[in-house]
Short mmCIF file of C-alpha atoms in Angstrom, two decimals:
data_model
loop_
_atom_site.label_atom_id
_atom_site.label_comp_id
_atom_site.label_asym_id
_atom_site.label_seq_id
_atom_site.Cartn_x
_atom_site.Cartn_y
_atom_site.Cartn_z
CA LEU A 1378 22.53 26.46 -7.29
CA GLN A 1379 21.72 24.13 -4.49
CA THR A 1380 18.15 23.21 -3.78
CA PRO A 1381 17.56 20.58 -1.17
CA SER A 1382 16.39 17.68 -3.18
CA CYS A 1383 15.83 14.03 -2.67
CA GLU A 1384 16.42 12.99 -6.28
CA LYS A 1385 19.44 10.97 -5.39
CA ASN A 1386 17.47 8.81 -3.03
CA THR A 1387 14.36 8.57 -5.14
CA SER A 1388 15.93 6.15 -7.56
CA ARG A 1389 17.06 4.01 -4.65
CA SER A 1390 13.58 3.97 -3.11
CA LEU A 1391 12.00 3.10 -6.43
CA THR A 1392 14.17 0.07 -6.90
CA GLN A 1393 13.27 -0.97 -3.38
CA MET A 1394 9.60 -0.44 -4.01
CA GLU A 1395 9.88 -2.71 -7.04
CA ASN A 1396 10.65 -5.56 -4.68
CA TYR A 1397 7.07 -5.49 -3.47
CA LEU A 1398 4.00 -6.58 -5.38
CA LYS A 1399 0.94 -4.47 -4.68
CA GLY A 1400 -2.13 -6.50 -3.83
CA SER A 1401 -5.63 -5.65 -2.70
CA ILE A 1402 -6.63 -2.51 -0.84
CA ILE A 1403 -7.12 -3.29 2.85
CA GLY A 1404 -7.88 0.13 4.20
CA ARG A 1405 -8.91 3.55 3.05
CA GLY A 1406 -9.20 6.81 4.88
CA THR A 1407 -8.69 10.53 4.60
CA TYR A 1408 -4.96 9.94 4.96
CA GLY A 1409 -4.65 7.69 1.91
CA ILE A 1410 -4.76 4.03 1.06
CA VAL A 1411 -3.34 0.89 2.68
CA TYR A 1412 -2.38 -1.94 0.32
CA LYS A 1413 -1.52 -5.51 1.07
CA VAL A 1414 1.88 -6.09 -0.53
CA THR A 1415 4.03 -9.16 -1.01
CA CYS A 1416 7.79 -9.09 -0.96
CA LEU A 1417 9.01 -10.66 -4.20
CA LYS A 1418 12.23 -11.85 -2.62
CA THR A 1419 10.96 -13.51 0.53
CA GLY A 1420 7.26 -13.97 -0.20
CA LYS A 1421 6.38 -12.31 3.10
CA VAL A 1422 3.21 -10.23 3.32
CA PHE A 1423 3.23 -6.62 4.51
CA ALA A 1424 0.93 -3.63 4.62
CA LEU A 1425 1.93 -0.53 2.65
CA LYS A 1426 0.40 2.71 3.84
CA CYS A 1427 0.48 5.31 1.07
CA HIS A 1428 -0.29 8.83 2.07
CA ARG A 1429 -2.36 10.93 -0.25
CA SER A 1430 -0.13 12.89 -2.56
CA PRO A 1431 -0.58 16.61 -2.21
CA VAL A 1432 -0.78 18.56 -5.44
CA LEU A 1433 1.93 21.09 -6.00
CA ARG A 1434 1.47 24.22 -8.07
CA ASP A 1435 -2.27 24.00 -7.94
CA GLU A 1436 -3.90 27.41 -7.69
CA ASP A 1437 -7.05 25.96 -6.15
CA THR A 1438 -5.30 24.33 -3.25
CA GLU A 1439 -3.60 27.57 -2.37
CA GLN A 1440 -6.96 29.28 -2.00
CA LYS A 1441 -8.46 26.48 0.01
CA ASP A 1442 -5.76 26.71 2.63
CA ALA A 1443 -4.64 23.20 1.79
CA THR A 1444 -1.50 21.57 3.04
CA ILE A 1445 1.33 21.30 0.63
CA GLY A 1446 4.43 19.28 1.11
CA VAL A 1447 4.30 16.53 3.68
CA GLU A 1448 0.87 15.95 5.23
CA ASP A 1449 0.41 16.76 8.92
CA ALA A 1450 -0.75 13.22 9.56
CA THR A 1451 2.41 11.81 8.00
CA VAL A 1452 4.64 14.04 10.10
CA ARG A 1453 2.80 13.00 13.25
CA GLU A 1454 2.60 9.34 12.47
CA LEU A 1455 6.28 9.02 11.60
CA SER A 1456 7.51 11.07 14.50
CA CYS A 1457 5.41 9.07 16.97
CA LEU A 1458 6.18 5.69 15.44
CA SER A 1459 9.90 6.40 15.49
CA ALA A 1460 9.65 7.49 19.13
CA LEU A 1461 7.72 4.33 20.05
CA ARG A 1462 9.88 1.85 18.17
CA GLY A 1463 10.25 -1.57 19.69
CA HIS A 1464 7.13 -1.92 21.81
CA PRO A 1465 5.40 -5.26 21.22
CA ASN A 1466 1.90 -3.74 21.16
CA VAL A 1467 2.61 -0.80 18.88
CA ILE A 1468 2.76 -1.32 15.13
CA GLN A 1469 6.32 -1.22 13.83
CA ILE A 1470 7.52 0.45 10.69
CA HIS A 1471 9.87 -1.66 8.58
CA ASP A 1472 10.75 0.72 5.81
CA LEU A 1473 9.90 4.04 4.29
CA PHE A 1474 9.73 4.89 0.62
CA ILE A 1475 9.97 8.47 -0.44
CA ASP A 1476 9.12 9.18 -4.01
CA GLY A 1477 9.17 12.92 -4.58
CA GLU A 1478 6.30 14.18 -2.46
CA ASN A 1479 4.80 10.77 -1.77
CA ILE A 1480 5.62 8.86 1.36
CA ALA A 1481 4.79 5.20 1.76
CA MET A 1482 5.32 3.20 4.93
CA LEU A 1483 5.93 -0.51 5.01
CA MET A 1484 4.45 -2.16 8.08
CA PRO A 1485 3.73 -5.71 9.17
CA TYR A 1486 0.43 -7.08 7.92
CA ALA A 1487 -2.14 -7.74 10.62
CA PRO A 1488 -5.04 -9.88 9.40
CA TYR A 1489 -7.68 -8.82 11.96
CA THR A 1490 -8.95 -5.72 13.70
CA LEU A 1491 -10.85 -5.27 16.93
CA THR A 1492 -14.07 -4.49 15.02
CA VAL A 1493 -14.96 -8.13 15.73
CA ILE A 1494 -16.34 -6.93 19.06
CA HIS A 1495 -19.23 -5.29 17.18
CA ASN A 1496 -21.03 -8.55 16.54
CA GLY A 1497 -24.45 -7.28 17.58
CA HIS A 1498 -24.73 -9.66 20.52
CA GLY A 1499 -21.99 -9.04 23.01
CA LEU A 1500 -20.42 -12.02 24.69
CA LYS A 1501 -23.34 -14.41 24.17
CA VAL A 1502 -25.84 -15.18 21.44
CA ASN A 1503 -29.30 -16.04 22.76
CA TYR A 1504 -31.17 -18.61 20.76
CA ASP A 1505 -34.93 -19.15 20.79
CA HIS A 1506 -34.73 -22.22 22.97
CA GLY A 1507 -33.42 -20.15 25.82
CA LYS A 1508 -29.91 -21.50 25.63
CA ALA A 1509 -27.18 -18.92 25.39
CA LEU A 1510 -24.10 -19.64 23.30
CA GLN A 1511 -20.89 -17.90 24.22
CA VAL A 1512 -19.29 -16.29 21.17
CA ILE A 1513 -16.63 -14.07 22.69
CA PRO A 1514 -14.91 -15.14 25.91
CA LEU A 1515 -14.51 -12.58 28.68
CA SER A 1516 -10.81 -13.42 28.71
CA PHE A 1517 -10.53 -11.85 25.24
CA VAL A 1518 -12.03 -8.59 26.47
CA ALA A 1519 -9.54 -8.47 29.33
CA HIS A 1520 -6.75 -9.64 27.00
CA PHE A 1521 -7.13 -6.89 24.44
CA SER A 1522 -7.70 -4.19 27.03
CA VAL A 1523 -4.55 -5.16 28.95
CA GLN A 1524 -2.47 -5.15 25.77
CA VAL A 1525 -3.89 -1.82 24.64
CA ALA A 1526 -3.21 -0.46 28.14
CA ASN A 1527 0.34 -1.79 27.79
CA ALA A 1528 0.85 0.22 24.60
CA LEU A 1529 -0.85 3.25 26.12
CA SER A 1530 1.24 3.23 29.28
CA TYR A 1531 4.36 3.18 27.08
CA MET A 1532 3.04 6.02 24.92
CA HIS A 1533 1.81 8.10 27.84
CA GLY A 1534 5.13 7.59 29.61
CA ARG A 1535 6.72 9.31 26.63
CA ASN A 1536 4.09 12.05 26.76
CA ILE A 1537 2.44 10.95 23.52
CA ILE A 1538 -1.36 10.89 23.22
CA HIS A 1539 -2.87 8.63 20.56
CA ARG A 1540 -6.07 10.64 20.08
CA ASP A 1541 -7.81 8.20 17.74
CA LEU A 1542 -8.23 4.98 19.64
CA THR A 1543 -11.09 3.03 18.03
CA PRO A 1544 -11.62 -0.68 17.31
CA ARG A 1545 -10.63 0.00 13.68
CA ASN A 1546 -7.22 1.20 14.78
CA VAL A 1547 -6.50 -1.71 17.08
CA LEU A 1548 -5.05 -4.45 14.90
CA LEU A 1549 -4.75 -8.11 15.85
CA THR A 1550 -2.11 -10.50 14.59
CA LYS A 1551 -2.77 -14.16 13.79
CA ASP A 1552 -2.26 -15.16 17.44
CA LEU A 1553 -4.42 -12.21 18.62
CA THR A 1554 -1.58 -9.99 19.82
CA VAL A 1555 -2.73 -6.38 19.86
CA LYS A 1556 -0.94 -3.83 17.67
CA VAL A 1557 -2.05 -0.25 18.17
CA ALA A 1558 -1.90 1.49 14.79
CA ASP A 1559 -2.76 4.69 12.96
CA MET A 1560 -0.85 7.41 14.74
CA GLY A 1561 -2.03 10.02 12.22
CA LEU A 1562 -3.50 12.09 15.05
CA ALA A 1563 -1.05 11.23 17.80
CA ARG A 1564 1.12 13.97 19.24
CA GLN A 1565 3.34 15.06 22.09
CA SER A 1566 1.03 16.36 24.76
CA SER A 1567 1.09 20.11 25.33
CA LYS A 1568 -1.18 23.00 26.16
CA ARG A 1569 -3.91 24.15 23.79
CA MET A 1570 -4.36 21.18 21.49
CA SER A 1571 -6.97 20.72 18.80
CA PRO A 1572 -10.28 19.35 20.17
CA ASN A 1573 -11.28 17.81 16.82
CA VAL A 1574 -9.82 14.44 17.62
CA VAL A 1575 -11.04 10.89 18.23
CA THR A 1576 -13.92 9.29 16.32
CA GLU A 1577 -17.11 10.58 17.90
CA PRO A 1578 -18.46 7.53 19.80
CA TYR A 1579 -15.04 7.09 21.43
CA ARG A 1580 -14.53 10.74 22.30
CA ALA A 1581 -14.16 11.72 25.94
CA PRO A 1582 -16.66 14.26 27.32
CA GLU A 1583 -14.04 16.98 27.86
CA LEU A 1584 -13.40 17.14 24.09
CA PHE A 1585 -16.93 18.16 23.19
CA GLY A 1586 -17.94 21.77 22.95
CA ASP A 1587 -16.66 24.64 20.87
CA ASN A 1588 -13.79 24.41 18.43
CA SER A 1589 -11.24 26.35 20.44
CA PRO A 1590 -7.94 24.65 21.36
CA LYS A 1591 -8.24 22.81 24.67
CA ASP A 1592 -6.02 21.51 27.41
CA TYR A 1593 -6.61 17.81 27.82
CA THR A 1594 -4.48 14.92 28.89
CA CYS A 1595 -3.72 11.31 28.02
CA ALA A 1596 -6.89 10.43 29.97
CA ILE A 1597 -8.83 10.82 26.70
CA ASP A 1598 -7.20 7.61 25.44
CA MET A 1599 -8.30 5.82 28.60
CA TRP A 1600 -11.88 6.91 27.96
CA SER A 1601 -11.67 5.43 24.45
CA LEU A 1602 -10.37 2.19 25.95
CA GLY A 1603 -13.28 2.15 28.41
CA VAL A 1604 -15.77 2.59 25.57
CA MET A 1605 -14.11 -0.25 23.65
CA ILE A 1606 -14.51 -2.60 26.63
CA ALA A 1607 -18.16 -1.59 26.96
CA ASP A 1608 -18.60 -2.09 23.18
CA ALA A 1609 -17.15 -5.57 23.44
CA MET A 1610 -19.55 -6.48 26.26
CA GLU A 1611 -22.59 -5.14 24.44
CA GLY A 1612 -21.56 -6.14 20.93
CA LYS A 1613 -22.34 -2.73 19.49
CA VAL A 1614 -21.16 0.87 19.52
CA VAL A 1615 -22.50 1.87 22.92
CA PHE A 1616 -22.27 5.64 22.52
CA ALA A 1617 -23.38 5.77 18.88
CA GLU A 1618 -25.85 8.54 18.06
CA ARG A 1619 -29.34 7.08 18.33
CA GLU A 1620 -32.98 7.79 17.59
CA LYS A 1621 -35.14 8.17 20.64
CA GLY A 1622 -38.69 9.40 20.61
CA SER A 1623 -38.91 12.35 18.27
CA GLY A 1624 -35.26 13.19 17.65
CA THR A 1625 -31.70 11.98 17.64
CA VAL A 1626 -29.65 11.86 20.81
CA SER A 1627 -26.00 12.71 20.22
CA THR A 1628 -23.03 10.86 21.68
CA TYR A 1629 -22.41 13.73 24.08
CA ASP A 1630 -26.01 13.72 25.32
CA ILE A 1631 -25.88 9.98 25.95
CA ILE A 1632 -22.66 10.39 27.93
CA VAL A 1633 -24.05 13.27 29.98
CA LYS A 1634 -27.35 11.47 30.64
CA THR A 1635 -25.72 8.23 31.73
CA LEU A 1636 -22.42 9.15 33.35
CA CYS A 1637 -22.47 12.77 34.50
CA PRO A 1638 -22.42 12.87 38.31
CA ARG A 1639 -25.25 14.74 40.05
CA ASN A 1640 -23.01 17.35 41.63
CA HIS A 1641 -21.39 18.29 38.31
CA VAL A 1642 -22.18 21.66 36.65
CA LYS A 1643 -23.27 19.88 33.50
CA ALA A 1644 -25.56 17.48 35.35
CA PRO A 1645 -28.65 16.74 33.25
CA VAL A 1646 -32.23 17.32 34.36
CA THR A 1647 -33.27 13.80 33.49
CA SER A 1648 -30.67 11.11 33.58
CA TRP A 1649 -30.77 7.66 32.04
CA ASP A 1650 -30.30 4.43 33.88
CA ILE A 1651 -26.86 3.08 33.08
CA ASP A 1652 -28.26 -0.46 33.35
CA ASP A 1653 -30.29 0.18 30.18
CA VAL A 1654 -27.36 1.61 28.23
CA MET A 1655 -24.85 -1.12 29.02
CA PRO A 1656 -26.67 -4.04 30.70
CA ASN A 1657 -23.97 -6.67 30.10
CA VAL A 1658 -21.30 -4.47 31.66
CA MET A 1659 -23.37 -3.89 34.78
CA GLU A 1660 -24.11 -7.60 35.12
CA CYS A 1661 -20.47 -8.58 35.58
CA THR A 1662 -18.97 -7.16 38.78
CA LEU A 1663 -15.39 -7.21 37.56
CA VAL A 1664 -16.08 -5.54 34.20
CA LYS A 1665 -18.39 -3.03 35.86
CA ARG A 1666 -15.65 -2.01 38.27
CA ILE A 1667 -13.10 -1.53 35.45
CA VAL A 1668 -15.41 0.20 32.98
CA LEU A 1669 -16.82 2.63 35.54
CA GLN A 1670 -13.29 3.60 36.56
CA LEU A 1671 -12.39 4.28 32.93
CA LEU A 1672 -15.61 6.08 32.03
CA THR A 1673 -15.50 8.69 34.76
CA PHE A 1674 -16.89 11.99 33.62
CA ARG A 1675 -14.14 13.99 35.33
CA GLU A 1676 -10.85 13.38 33.56
CA ASN A 1677 -8.70 13.61 36.68
CA GLU A 1678 -10.56 10.71 38.32
CA ARG A 1679 -10.06 8.37 35.38
CA LEU A 1680 -7.90 5.27 35.74
CA LEU A 1681 -4.52 5.60 34.00
CA ALA A 1682 -2.93 2.94 31.82
CA HIS A 1683 -0.31 1.83 34.34
CA GLU A 1684 -2.95 1.72 37.09
CA LEU A 1685 -5.10 -0.59 34.99
CA LEU A 1686 -2.09 -2.86 34.54
CA GLN A 1687 -1.68 -3.04 38.31
CA ASP A 1688 -5.20 -4.43 38.71
CA GLN A 1689 -4.31 -8.05 39.49
CA GLU A 1690 -7.82 -9.41 39.09
CA TRP A 1691 -8.19 -7.92 35.61
CA VAL A 1692 -4.72 -8.98 34.45
CA GLN A 1693 -5.43 -12.52 35.62
CA ALA A 1694 -8.72 -12.52 33.72
CA ALA A 1695 -6.72 -11.70 30.58
CA HIS A 1696 -5.28 -15.20 30.32
CA MET A 1697 -6.67 -16.84 27.18
CA THR A 1698 -6.76 -20.58 26.66
CA GLU A 1699 -6.24 -22.12 23.20
CA GLU A 1700 -9.99 -22.76 23.10
CA ASP A 1701 -10.76 -19.09 23.80
CA LYS A 1702 -8.43 -17.98 21.04
CA ASN A 1703 -9.98 -20.36 18.51
CA MET A 1704 -13.42 -19.10 19.48
CA VAL A 1705 -12.44 -15.50 18.78
CA ILE A 1706 -10.63 -16.33 15.53
CA HIS A 1707 -13.66 -18.30 14.40
CA GLN A 1708 -15.87 -15.26 15.14
CA ILE A 1709 -13.56 -12.96 13.21
CA GLN A 1710 -13.54 -15.24 10.19
CA GLN A 1711 -17.33 -15.54 10.29
CA GLN A 1712 -17.61 -11.78 10.39
CA GLN A 1713 -15.17 -11.35 7.52
CA LEU A 1714 -17.20 -13.84 5.47
CA ARG A 1715 -20.43 -11.97 6.24
CA GLN A 1716 -18.87 -8.67 5.19
CA ALA A 1717 -17.47 -10.20 2.02
CA SER A 1718 -20.85 -11.65 1.05
CA LYS A 1719 -22.53 -8.31 1.77
CA ARG A 1720 -20.17 -6.65 -0.68
CA PHE A 1721 -21.25 -8.87 -3.59
CA PRO B 814 28.22 31.28 -1.11
CA SER B 815 26.72 33.68 -3.60
CA SER B 816 25.50 30.68 -5.56
CA ARG B 817 23.46 29.44 -2.61
CA ILE B 818 20.47 31.64 -3.06
CA LEU B 819 17.28 29.64 -3.01
CA ALA B 820 15.94 28.30 -6.24
CA THR B 821 15.98 31.53 -8.13
CA ALA B 822 19.57 32.33 -8.85
CA ASP B 823 18.91 34.08 -12.14
CA GLY B 824 16.02 36.28 -11.09
CA PRO B 825 16.49 39.45 -9.09
CA LEU B 826 17.48 38.60 -5.54
CA LEU B 827 14.25 37.56 -3.94
CA LEU B 828 15.43 37.71 -0.42
CA ALA B 829 18.55 39.79 -0.23
CA PHE B 830 20.38 37.74 2.33
CA LYS B 831 23.23 39.27 4.16
CA ARG B 832 26.07 36.85 3.93
CA ASP B 833 27.49 36.65 7.38
CA PHE B 834 30.44 34.53 6.54
CA GLY B 835 33.37 34.67 4.18
CA GLY B 836 33.64 32.78 0.95
CA ASP B 837 36.41 30.41 1.94
CA GLY B 838 34.08 27.71 3.24
CA GLU B 839 36.17 27.19 6.38
CA SER B 840 34.08 26.77 9.49
CA ASP B 841 34.30 29.41 12.15
CA PRO B 842 32.33 28.33 15.24
CA ALA B 843 32.03 31.84 16.66
CA GLN B 844 30.73 33.16 13.37
CA ASP B 845 28.33 30.23 13.05
CA ILE B 846 26.86 30.88 16.47
CA LYS B 847 26.24 34.48 15.48
CA THR B 848 24.54 33.35 12.31
CA HIS B 849 22.32 30.89 14.19
CA PHE B 850 21.44 33.63 16.63
CA ARG B 851 20.38 35.95 13.80
CA VAL B 852 18.38 33.24 12.07
CA CYS B 853 16.57 32.31 15.28
CA ARG B 854 15.75 35.98 15.81
CA PHE B 855 14.33 35.87 12.28
CA VAL B 856 12.26 32.79 13.19
CA MET B 857 10.86 34.50 16.28
CA GLU B 858 10.06 37.74 14.49
CA THR B 859 8.42 35.84 11.64
CA GLY B 860 6.49 33.78 14.16
CA VAL B 861 5.16 36.86 15.93
CA LYS B 862 4.17 38.49 12.64
CA LEU B 863 2.40 35.30 11.58
CA GLY B 864 0.49 35.22 14.87
CA MET B 865 2.01 31.92 15.95
CA ARG B 866 1.72 30.82 19.55
CA SER B 867 4.92 30.53 21.54
CA VAL B 868 5.11 26.73 21.51
CA PRO B 869 5.19 26.42 17.70
CA VAL B 870 7.83 29.17 17.54
CA ALA B 871 9.92 27.29 20.09
CA THR B 872 9.46 24.11 18.06
CA ALA B 873 10.65 25.90 14.93
CA CYS B 874 13.81 27.05 16.70
CA VAL B 875 14.53 23.57 18.07
CA LEU B 876 13.98 22.05 14.62
CA TYR B 877 16.41 24.57 13.19
CA HIS B 878 19.12 23.80 15.73
CA ARG B 879 18.66 20.04 15.46
CA PHE B 880 19.01 20.29 11.69
CA PHE B 881 22.29 22.20 11.84
CA GLU B 882 23.63 19.80 14.46
CA ARG B 883 23.61 17.27 11.66
CA VAL B 884 24.64 19.22 8.59
CA SER B 885 27.11 21.99 7.92
CA ILE B 886 25.79 25.50 7.79
CA ARG B 887 27.74 25.85 4.56
CA ALA B 888 25.68 23.18 2.85
CA TYR B 889 22.27 24.82 3.12
CA GLU B 890 20.91 28.33 3.20
CA PRO B 891 20.06 28.91 6.89
CA TYR B 892 17.18 31.31 6.20
CA LEU B 893 15.53 28.87 3.82
CA VAL B 894 15.88 26.14 6.45
CA ALA B 895 14.37 28.54 8.99
CA MET B 896 11.34 29.20 6.77
CA SER B 897 10.79 25.47 6.34
CA CYS B 898 11.17 24.98 10.09
CA VAL B 899 8.40 27.51 10.69
CA TYR B 900 6.20 25.70 8.20
CA LEU B 901 6.97 22.29 9.69
CA ALA B 902 6.50 23.51 13.26
CA GLY B 903 3.01 24.68 12.30
CA LYS B 904 2.19 21.14 11.20
CA VAL B 905 3.70 19.51 14.28
CA GLU B 906 1.93 21.86 16.71
CA GLU B 907 -1.44 21.98 14.95
CA GLN B 908 -1.28 25.62 14.06
CA HIS B 909 -1.14 25.41 10.34
CA ILE B 910 0.55 28.26 8.55
CA ARG B 911 0.36 28.78 4.82
CA THR B 912 3.58 28.82 2.82
CA ARG B 913 2.33 31.94 1.08
CA ASP B 914 2.17 33.80 4.39
CA ILE B 915 5.61 32.60 5.45
CA ILE B 916 7.09 33.70 2.14
CA ASN B 917 5.40 37.08 2.22
CA VAL B 918 6.44 37.80 5.80
CA SER B 919 10.01 36.70 5.08
CA HIS B 920 10.10 38.82 1.94
CA ARG B 921 9.03 41.83 3.98
CA TYR B 922 11.65 41.01 6.61
CA PHE B 923 14.46 41.19 4.10
CA ASN B 924 13.09 43.94 1.85
CA SER B 925 11.23 46.20 4.22
CA GLY B 926 8.86 48.59 2.55
CA SER B 927 8.69 46.74 -0.73
CA ALA B 928 5.55 45.43 -2.36
CA PRO B 929 4.48 41.84 -1.71
CA LEU B 930 5.71 39.23 -4.15
CA GLU B 931 3.81 38.69 -7.34
CA CYS B 932 2.34 35.25 -7.78
CA ASP B 933 4.81 34.38 -10.53
CA LYS B 934 7.45 31.78 -11.23
CA GLU B 935 9.78 33.16 -8.55
CA PHE B 936 7.12 32.73 -5.94
CA TRP B 937 6.37 29.17 -6.99
CA ASP B 938 10.06 28.30 -7.10
CA LEU B 939 10.50 29.67 -3.62
CA ARG B 940 7.52 27.73 -2.39
CA ASP B 941 8.86 24.52 -3.91
CA SER B 942 12.16 25.18 -2.17
CA VAL B 943 10.46 25.58 1.18
CA VAL B 944 8.45 22.40 0.69
CA GLN B 945 11.43 20.37 -0.48
CA CYS B 946 13.55 21.67 2.34
CA GLU B 947 10.84 20.57 4.77
CA LEU B 948 11.20 16.99 3.55
CA LEU B 949 14.95 17.31 3.84
CA ILE B 950 14.64 18.41 7.47
CA LEU B 951 12.31 15.51 8.21
CA ARG B 952 14.76 13.07 6.73
CA GLN B 953 17.78 14.56 8.42
CA LEU B 954 16.02 14.36 11.78
CA ASN B 955 14.77 10.83 11.03
CA PHE B 956 11.24 12.16 11.52
CA HIS B 957 11.96 12.91 15.18
CA VAL B 958 10.11 16.20 15.17
CA SER B 959 8.19 16.28 18.42
CA PHE B 960 10.09 16.66 21.61
CA GLU B 961 10.27 18.10 25.08
CA HIS B 962 11.14 21.75 24.67
CA PRO B 963 14.32 22.95 26.34
CA HIS B 964 12.53 26.29 26.75
CA LYS B 965 10.45 25.12 29.67
CA TYR B 966 13.56 24.38 31.72
CA LEU B 967 14.95 27.76 30.76
CA LEU B 968 11.72 29.38 31.84
CA HIS B 969 11.96 27.80 35.28
CA TYR B 970 15.60 28.79 35.49
CA LEU B 971 14.73 32.37 34.63
CA LEU B 972 12.01 32.45 37.26
CA SER B 973 14.48 31.14 39.83
CA VAL B 974 16.95 33.94 39.15
CA LYS B 975 14.21 36.54 39.09
CA SER B 976 15.36 38.11 42.33
CA LEU B 977 18.86 38.74 40.91
CA VAL B 978 17.53 40.70 37.99
CA ASN B 979 16.96 44.42 37.98
CA ARG B 980 13.29 44.83 38.79
CA HIS B 981 12.72 47.39 36.07
CA ALA B 982 14.28 45.15 33.43
CA TRP B 983 12.20 42.20 34.67
CA SER B 984 8.92 44.07 34.41
CA ARG B 985 9.62 44.80 30.78
CA THR B 986 10.47 41.20 29.92
CA PRO B 987 7.57 39.26 28.49
CA ILE B 988 7.66 35.99 30.42
#
């Protein structure tokens, strides 16, 4: 009797897992839990991503059409991460622990995420006395977007689409190097893919609509990048669902009202002025040029990752001085303190 | 080889596999190719019966071949590997297929005309085998499970030799 089994290796993985001390939870999602772990031998800090363990032999799960065995997200994440190994702006995977049905991935620990751009102000804080204080330098906006574009051009060159690019999934190391993470939705591009991807405010217009499988391209990641740049300029989630007048306006409606060209079939009756939606973006000529090229309604007109990297003016703007870096790190730490105090 | 029958060796033969090779354990490349051909035909038939699109079916076949590039066909039951490949391909290509359906369709493939499997221990054992084998495939392939399909090159090749093919035969080929 020969059943494929991983018992032999389980004991090995367990002894390896014992070398790491589980610390606080640093992330939680539908996929599972991310812990901060410390290596007992070297004292180095890592992140351990544990995927939710599926329940075997559960009659309920069978009826609910649930996944058994390895989760889809795990299959995707591991296959993409192994294909993208070695890129400086993509998160690396150090080790993998398999314990029966559970899979845990050991990755480098990144202390910050790009959510710092949602500071509620944008680049500058305006005080009562009329003096504006810069809180996030423009060079940081260019810096992160160039590094994300770097990772994307590498991924897209290998035909892989990330499909969940949001500030939460863009990690920053201590010296603010970008690490694109969470490949749970990433996949090799093909025809007829699931449209239920990307967190809503970062979702490209071609993904909205009915639930049928759609043909889309890596341009959806570029849209997400464009929204992140706009977010950073405005200091908030630009395309978040909002209350206006009597009802709520959905992300898709905001996109159509602000960015849909007049000669498009989906052109709205009344459009909104883009200057009201993203005033800070429109104020700066350089950012305006980049963002409008990324947020084009038609996917085939959108700037691609390698094209963005060829934009000399933008790449030059991405140079950060020590002072700029300290400013951003200070902001991040302030924000982390605020969040921590909110929790208690 | 008679001992290599899924997880349920003591129960009545769940899937009455035809053993295509002798019991000596010596490798015979010609025989192996025939076996792989039969198993891939099984994958395709199963895929059609399960209503899978052509890309996931192609993925399942590639997974199957990649797996047996790494391990001996004598070490694992090819049809079990094929069932797991179908299941895994569904996950990779976002067309999720339930293990229950795969098992039922496979059962029908090997025992045509018989009643579907009861939801008893044999069924659960078989399902566990499929799930465990899936993890084995993932590990053998180092989680490299999404790839450029060789089929698309074949498709172009076929289209380029279209004019050499008997027109009647071509019209009946689903391309």
